[in-house]
Short mmCIF file of C-alpha atoms in Angstrom, two decimals:
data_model
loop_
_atom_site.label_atom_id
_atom_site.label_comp_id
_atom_site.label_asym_id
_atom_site.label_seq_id
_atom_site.Cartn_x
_atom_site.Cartn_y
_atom_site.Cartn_z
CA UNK T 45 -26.31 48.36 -38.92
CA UNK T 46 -23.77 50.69 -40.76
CA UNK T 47 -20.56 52.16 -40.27
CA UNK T 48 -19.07 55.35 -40.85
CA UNK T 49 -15.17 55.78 -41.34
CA UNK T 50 -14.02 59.61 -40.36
CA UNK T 51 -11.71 60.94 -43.40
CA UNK T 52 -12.15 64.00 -43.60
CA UNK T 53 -9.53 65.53 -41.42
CA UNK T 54 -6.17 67.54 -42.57
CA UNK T 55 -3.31 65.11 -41.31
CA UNK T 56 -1.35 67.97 -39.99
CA UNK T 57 1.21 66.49 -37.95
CA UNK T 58 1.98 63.87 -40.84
CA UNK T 59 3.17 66.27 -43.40
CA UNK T 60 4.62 66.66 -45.63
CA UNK T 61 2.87 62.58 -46.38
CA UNK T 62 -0.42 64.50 -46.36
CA UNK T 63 0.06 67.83 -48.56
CA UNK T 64 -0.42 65.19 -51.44
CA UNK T 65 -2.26 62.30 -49.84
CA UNK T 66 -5.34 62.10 -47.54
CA UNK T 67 -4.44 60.73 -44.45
CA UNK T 68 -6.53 57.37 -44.29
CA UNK T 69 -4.61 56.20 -47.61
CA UNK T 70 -1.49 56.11 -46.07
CA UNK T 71 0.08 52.87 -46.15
CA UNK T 72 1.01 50.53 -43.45
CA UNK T 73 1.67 46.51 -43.52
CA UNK T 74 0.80 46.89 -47.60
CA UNK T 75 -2.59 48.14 -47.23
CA UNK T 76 -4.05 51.76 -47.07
CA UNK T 77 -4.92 52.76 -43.31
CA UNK T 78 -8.62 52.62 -44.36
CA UNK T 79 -8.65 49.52 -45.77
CA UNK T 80 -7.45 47.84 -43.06
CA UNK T 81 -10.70 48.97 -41.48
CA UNK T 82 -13.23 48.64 -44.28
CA UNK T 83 -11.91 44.28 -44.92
CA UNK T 84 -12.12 43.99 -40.98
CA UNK T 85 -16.09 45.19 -41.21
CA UNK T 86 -16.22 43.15 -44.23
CA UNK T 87 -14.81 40.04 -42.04
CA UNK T 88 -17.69 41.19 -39.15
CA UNK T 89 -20.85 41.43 -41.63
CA UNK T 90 -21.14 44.60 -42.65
CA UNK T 91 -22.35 45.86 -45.77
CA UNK T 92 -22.90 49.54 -45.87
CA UNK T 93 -20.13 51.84 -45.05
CA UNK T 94 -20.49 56.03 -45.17
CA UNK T 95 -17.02 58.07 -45.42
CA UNK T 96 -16.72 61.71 -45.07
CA UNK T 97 -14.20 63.17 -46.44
CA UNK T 98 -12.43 66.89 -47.43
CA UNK T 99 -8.72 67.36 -47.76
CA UNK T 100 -7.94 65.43 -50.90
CA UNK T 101 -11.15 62.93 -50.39
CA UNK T 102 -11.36 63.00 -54.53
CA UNK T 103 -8.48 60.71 -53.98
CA UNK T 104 -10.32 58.82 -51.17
CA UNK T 105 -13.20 58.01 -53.74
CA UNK T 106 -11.08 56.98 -56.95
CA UNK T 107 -9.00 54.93 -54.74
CA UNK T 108 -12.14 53.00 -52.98
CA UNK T 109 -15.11 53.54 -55.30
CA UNK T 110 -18.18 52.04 -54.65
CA UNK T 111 -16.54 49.46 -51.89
CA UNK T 112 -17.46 46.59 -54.43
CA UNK T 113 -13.75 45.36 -54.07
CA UNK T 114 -14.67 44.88 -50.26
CA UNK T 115 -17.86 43.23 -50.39
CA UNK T 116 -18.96 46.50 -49.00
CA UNK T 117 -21.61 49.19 -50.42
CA UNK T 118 -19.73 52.64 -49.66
CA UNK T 119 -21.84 56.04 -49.37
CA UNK T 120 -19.61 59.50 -49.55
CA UNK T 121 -19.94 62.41 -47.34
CA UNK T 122 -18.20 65.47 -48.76
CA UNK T 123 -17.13 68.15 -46.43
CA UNK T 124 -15.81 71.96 -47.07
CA UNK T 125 -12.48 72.57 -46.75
CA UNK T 126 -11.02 72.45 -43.26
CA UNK T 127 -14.00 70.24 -42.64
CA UNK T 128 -16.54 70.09 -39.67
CA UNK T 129 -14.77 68.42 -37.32
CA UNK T 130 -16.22 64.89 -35.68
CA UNK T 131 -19.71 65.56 -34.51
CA UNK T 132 -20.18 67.97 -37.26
CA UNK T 133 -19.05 65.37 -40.17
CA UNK T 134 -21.16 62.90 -38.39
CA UNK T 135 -24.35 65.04 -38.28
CA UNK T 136 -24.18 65.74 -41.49
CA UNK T 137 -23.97 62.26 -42.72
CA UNK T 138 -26.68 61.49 -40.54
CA UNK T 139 -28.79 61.23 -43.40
CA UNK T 140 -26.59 58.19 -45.27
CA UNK T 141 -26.61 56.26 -41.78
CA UNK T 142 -30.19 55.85 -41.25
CA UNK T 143 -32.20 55.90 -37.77
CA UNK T 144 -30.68 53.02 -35.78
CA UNK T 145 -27.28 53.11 -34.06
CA UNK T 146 -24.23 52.62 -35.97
CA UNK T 147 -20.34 51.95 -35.62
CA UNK T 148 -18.06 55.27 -35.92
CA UNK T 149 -14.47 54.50 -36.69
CA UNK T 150 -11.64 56.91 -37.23
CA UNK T 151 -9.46 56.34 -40.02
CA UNK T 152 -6.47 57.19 -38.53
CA UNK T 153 -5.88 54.70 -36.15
CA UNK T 154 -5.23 50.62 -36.13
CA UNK T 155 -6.88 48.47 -33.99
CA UNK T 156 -7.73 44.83 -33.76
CA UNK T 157 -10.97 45.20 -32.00
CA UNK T 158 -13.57 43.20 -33.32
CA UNK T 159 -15.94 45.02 -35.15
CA UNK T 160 -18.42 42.42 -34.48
CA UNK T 161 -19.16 43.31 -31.21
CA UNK T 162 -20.50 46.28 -31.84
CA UNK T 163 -23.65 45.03 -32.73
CA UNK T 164 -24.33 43.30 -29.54
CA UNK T 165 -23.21 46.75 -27.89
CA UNK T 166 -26.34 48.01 -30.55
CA UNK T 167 -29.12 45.72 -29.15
CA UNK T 168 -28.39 46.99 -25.41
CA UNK T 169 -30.78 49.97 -25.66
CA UNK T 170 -31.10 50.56 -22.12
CA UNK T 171 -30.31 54.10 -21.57
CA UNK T 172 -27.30 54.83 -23.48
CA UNK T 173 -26.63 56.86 -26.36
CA UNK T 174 -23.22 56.24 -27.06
CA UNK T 175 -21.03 54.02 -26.11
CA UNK T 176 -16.81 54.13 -26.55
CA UNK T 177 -14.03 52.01 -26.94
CA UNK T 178 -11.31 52.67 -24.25
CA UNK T 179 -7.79 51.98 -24.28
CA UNK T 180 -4.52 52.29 -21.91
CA UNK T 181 -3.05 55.94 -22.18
CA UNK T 182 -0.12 55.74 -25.13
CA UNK T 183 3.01 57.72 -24.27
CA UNK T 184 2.01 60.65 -26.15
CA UNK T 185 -1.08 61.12 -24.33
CA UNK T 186 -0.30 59.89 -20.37
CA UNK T 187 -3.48 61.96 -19.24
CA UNK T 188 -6.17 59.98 -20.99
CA UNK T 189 -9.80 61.15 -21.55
CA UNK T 190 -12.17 59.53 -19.31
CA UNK T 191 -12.55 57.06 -16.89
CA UNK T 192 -14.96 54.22 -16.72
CA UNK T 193 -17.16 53.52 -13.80
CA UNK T 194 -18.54 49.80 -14.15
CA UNK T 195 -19.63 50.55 -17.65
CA UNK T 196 -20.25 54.11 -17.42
CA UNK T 197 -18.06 56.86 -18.61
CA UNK T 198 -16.90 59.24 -16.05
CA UNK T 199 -14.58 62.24 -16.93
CA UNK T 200 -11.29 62.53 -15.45
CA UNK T 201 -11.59 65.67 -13.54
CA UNK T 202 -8.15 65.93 -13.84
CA UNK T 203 -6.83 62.96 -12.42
CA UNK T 204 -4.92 60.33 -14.43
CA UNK T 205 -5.07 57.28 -12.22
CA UNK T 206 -7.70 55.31 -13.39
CA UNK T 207 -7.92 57.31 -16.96
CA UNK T 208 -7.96 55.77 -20.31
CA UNK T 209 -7.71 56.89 -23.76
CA UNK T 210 -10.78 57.52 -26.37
CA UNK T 211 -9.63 54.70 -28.96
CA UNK T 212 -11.56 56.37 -32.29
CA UNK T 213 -14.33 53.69 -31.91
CA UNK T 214 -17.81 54.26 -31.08
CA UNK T 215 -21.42 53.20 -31.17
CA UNK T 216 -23.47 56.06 -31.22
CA UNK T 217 -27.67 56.39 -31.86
CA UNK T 218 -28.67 58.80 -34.39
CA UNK T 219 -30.45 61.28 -31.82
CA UNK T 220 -27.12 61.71 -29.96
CA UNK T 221 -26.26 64.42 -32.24
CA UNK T 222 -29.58 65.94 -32.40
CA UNK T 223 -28.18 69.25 -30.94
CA UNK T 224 -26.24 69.83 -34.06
CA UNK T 225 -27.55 71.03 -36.90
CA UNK T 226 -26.24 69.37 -40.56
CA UNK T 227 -23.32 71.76 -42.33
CA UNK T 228 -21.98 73.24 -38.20
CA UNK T 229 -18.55 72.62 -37.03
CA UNK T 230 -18.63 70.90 -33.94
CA UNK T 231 -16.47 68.95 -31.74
CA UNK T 232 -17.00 65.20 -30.62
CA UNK T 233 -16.13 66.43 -26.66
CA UNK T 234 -18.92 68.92 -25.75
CA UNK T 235 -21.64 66.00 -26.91
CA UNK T 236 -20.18 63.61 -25.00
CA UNK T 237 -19.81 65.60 -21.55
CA UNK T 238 -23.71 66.86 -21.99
CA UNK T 239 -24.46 62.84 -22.44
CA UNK T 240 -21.63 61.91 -19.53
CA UNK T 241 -23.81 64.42 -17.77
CA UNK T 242 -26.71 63.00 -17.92
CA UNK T 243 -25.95 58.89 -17.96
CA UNK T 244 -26.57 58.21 -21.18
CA UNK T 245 -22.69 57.46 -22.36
CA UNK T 246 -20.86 54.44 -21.65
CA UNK T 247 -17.80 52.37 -22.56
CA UNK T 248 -15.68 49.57 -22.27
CA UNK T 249 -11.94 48.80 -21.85
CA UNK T 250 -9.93 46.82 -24.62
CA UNK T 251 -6.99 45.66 -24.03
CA UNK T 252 -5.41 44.68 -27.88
CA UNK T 253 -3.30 46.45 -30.29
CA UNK T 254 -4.19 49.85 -30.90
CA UNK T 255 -2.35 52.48 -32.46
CA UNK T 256 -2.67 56.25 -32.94
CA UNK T 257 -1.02 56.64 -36.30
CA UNK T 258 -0.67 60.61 -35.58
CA UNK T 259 3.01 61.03 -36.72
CA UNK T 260 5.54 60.12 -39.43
CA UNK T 261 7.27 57.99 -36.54
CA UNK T 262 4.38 55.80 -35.85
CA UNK T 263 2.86 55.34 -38.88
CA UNK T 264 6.80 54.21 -39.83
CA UNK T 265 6.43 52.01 -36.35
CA UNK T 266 2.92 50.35 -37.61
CA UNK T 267 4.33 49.82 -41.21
CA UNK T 268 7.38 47.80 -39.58
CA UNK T 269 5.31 45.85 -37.32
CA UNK T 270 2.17 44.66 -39.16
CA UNK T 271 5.21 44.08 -42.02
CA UNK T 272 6.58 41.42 -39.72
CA UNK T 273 3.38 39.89 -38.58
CA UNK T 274 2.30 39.33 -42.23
#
């Protein structure tokens, strides 16, 4: 099973950190965003990691190579400039991530979910084609994204009670993003409606840490608090 971290985007809210570095190297606790993510799949068994990348990802590369340093084997997407947003990056990279389902992580956020499980998630063919990682609404987004329905994901239809919050984390199979065609810009949403649609999407709560690092404030609040856990 392999992973793919999502680098690629602009980190507009975080400048002026991000007019000269990419968003996923920016530190918290010591340690790049992204490489708190690539040593926890390290710690879970994984071995081959793809990263897209655009805005600045020449710095992405020289600063992770070829994952060696992680016990990890790491495979580069390049993107245009302003790249091709979640399910476009991801269909692109299709290629790199082979035919059975694999782990989608974004590199902006922090989360102690254990990567590990998403290879039991994997084995549970079933009907699903994607399956999320849900957590409680933060205070910067009260109106969540979906809700979940036993283990299937509802949308929120515009009510918040009972709505959670896409955490970045996903386990998606390869013919998920069939409808999009390698090189397109394209949205994560409009693919998972279709599959909410039709009952092949599902999800699961966690309750842990998790953290949005969208602004210069949290990013500062992370750094603080994974400084005083260490």
């Amino acid at each position: 099973m392999k992973a793919m971290i999502l680098a690629a985007g602009r980190g507009e809210r975080l400048r002026p950190l991000t007019d000269s570095t990419p968003k996923p190297l920016l530190m918290a606790g010591g340690k790049a965003l992204i490489v708190w993510h690539l040593q926890g799949l390290a710690r879970a068994g994984w071995r081959e990691v793809v990263i897209n990348h655009a805005h600045l990802g020449e710095q992405i590369e020289a600063a992770l190579g070829d994952g060696s340093d992680f016990g990890l084997r790491i495979a580069y997407s390049p993107e245009p400039v302003g790249a091709l947003e979640t399910a476009g990056g991801i269909a692109t990279a299709l290629p790199l991530l082979g035919e059975d389902p694999f782990l989608v992580v974004n590199g902006d956020i922090w989360c102690d979910w254990d990567f590990a499980q998403a290879r039991r998630i994997a084995c549970l063919l079933d009907k699903r084609r994607a399956h999320l990682l849900l957590v409680d609404n933060p205070a910067h987004h009260p109106g969540g994204d979906f809700c979940l329905d036993g283990e299937d994901l509802r949308t929120t239809t515009g009510r918040r009670d009972g709505a959670l919050t896409y955490a970045g984390i996903g386990v998606f199979w390869p013919d998920f993003f069939a409808p999009v065609a390698a090189g397109v810009k394209m949205k994560l949403r409009p693919l998972l409606d279709a599959g909410i649609a039709g009952g092949t999407v599902t999800g699961q709560r966690h309750n842990g840490r998790w953290v949005d690092v969208g602004t210069s404030e949290r990013l500062a609040e992370l750094d603080l608090a994974l400084a005083q856990n260490r």
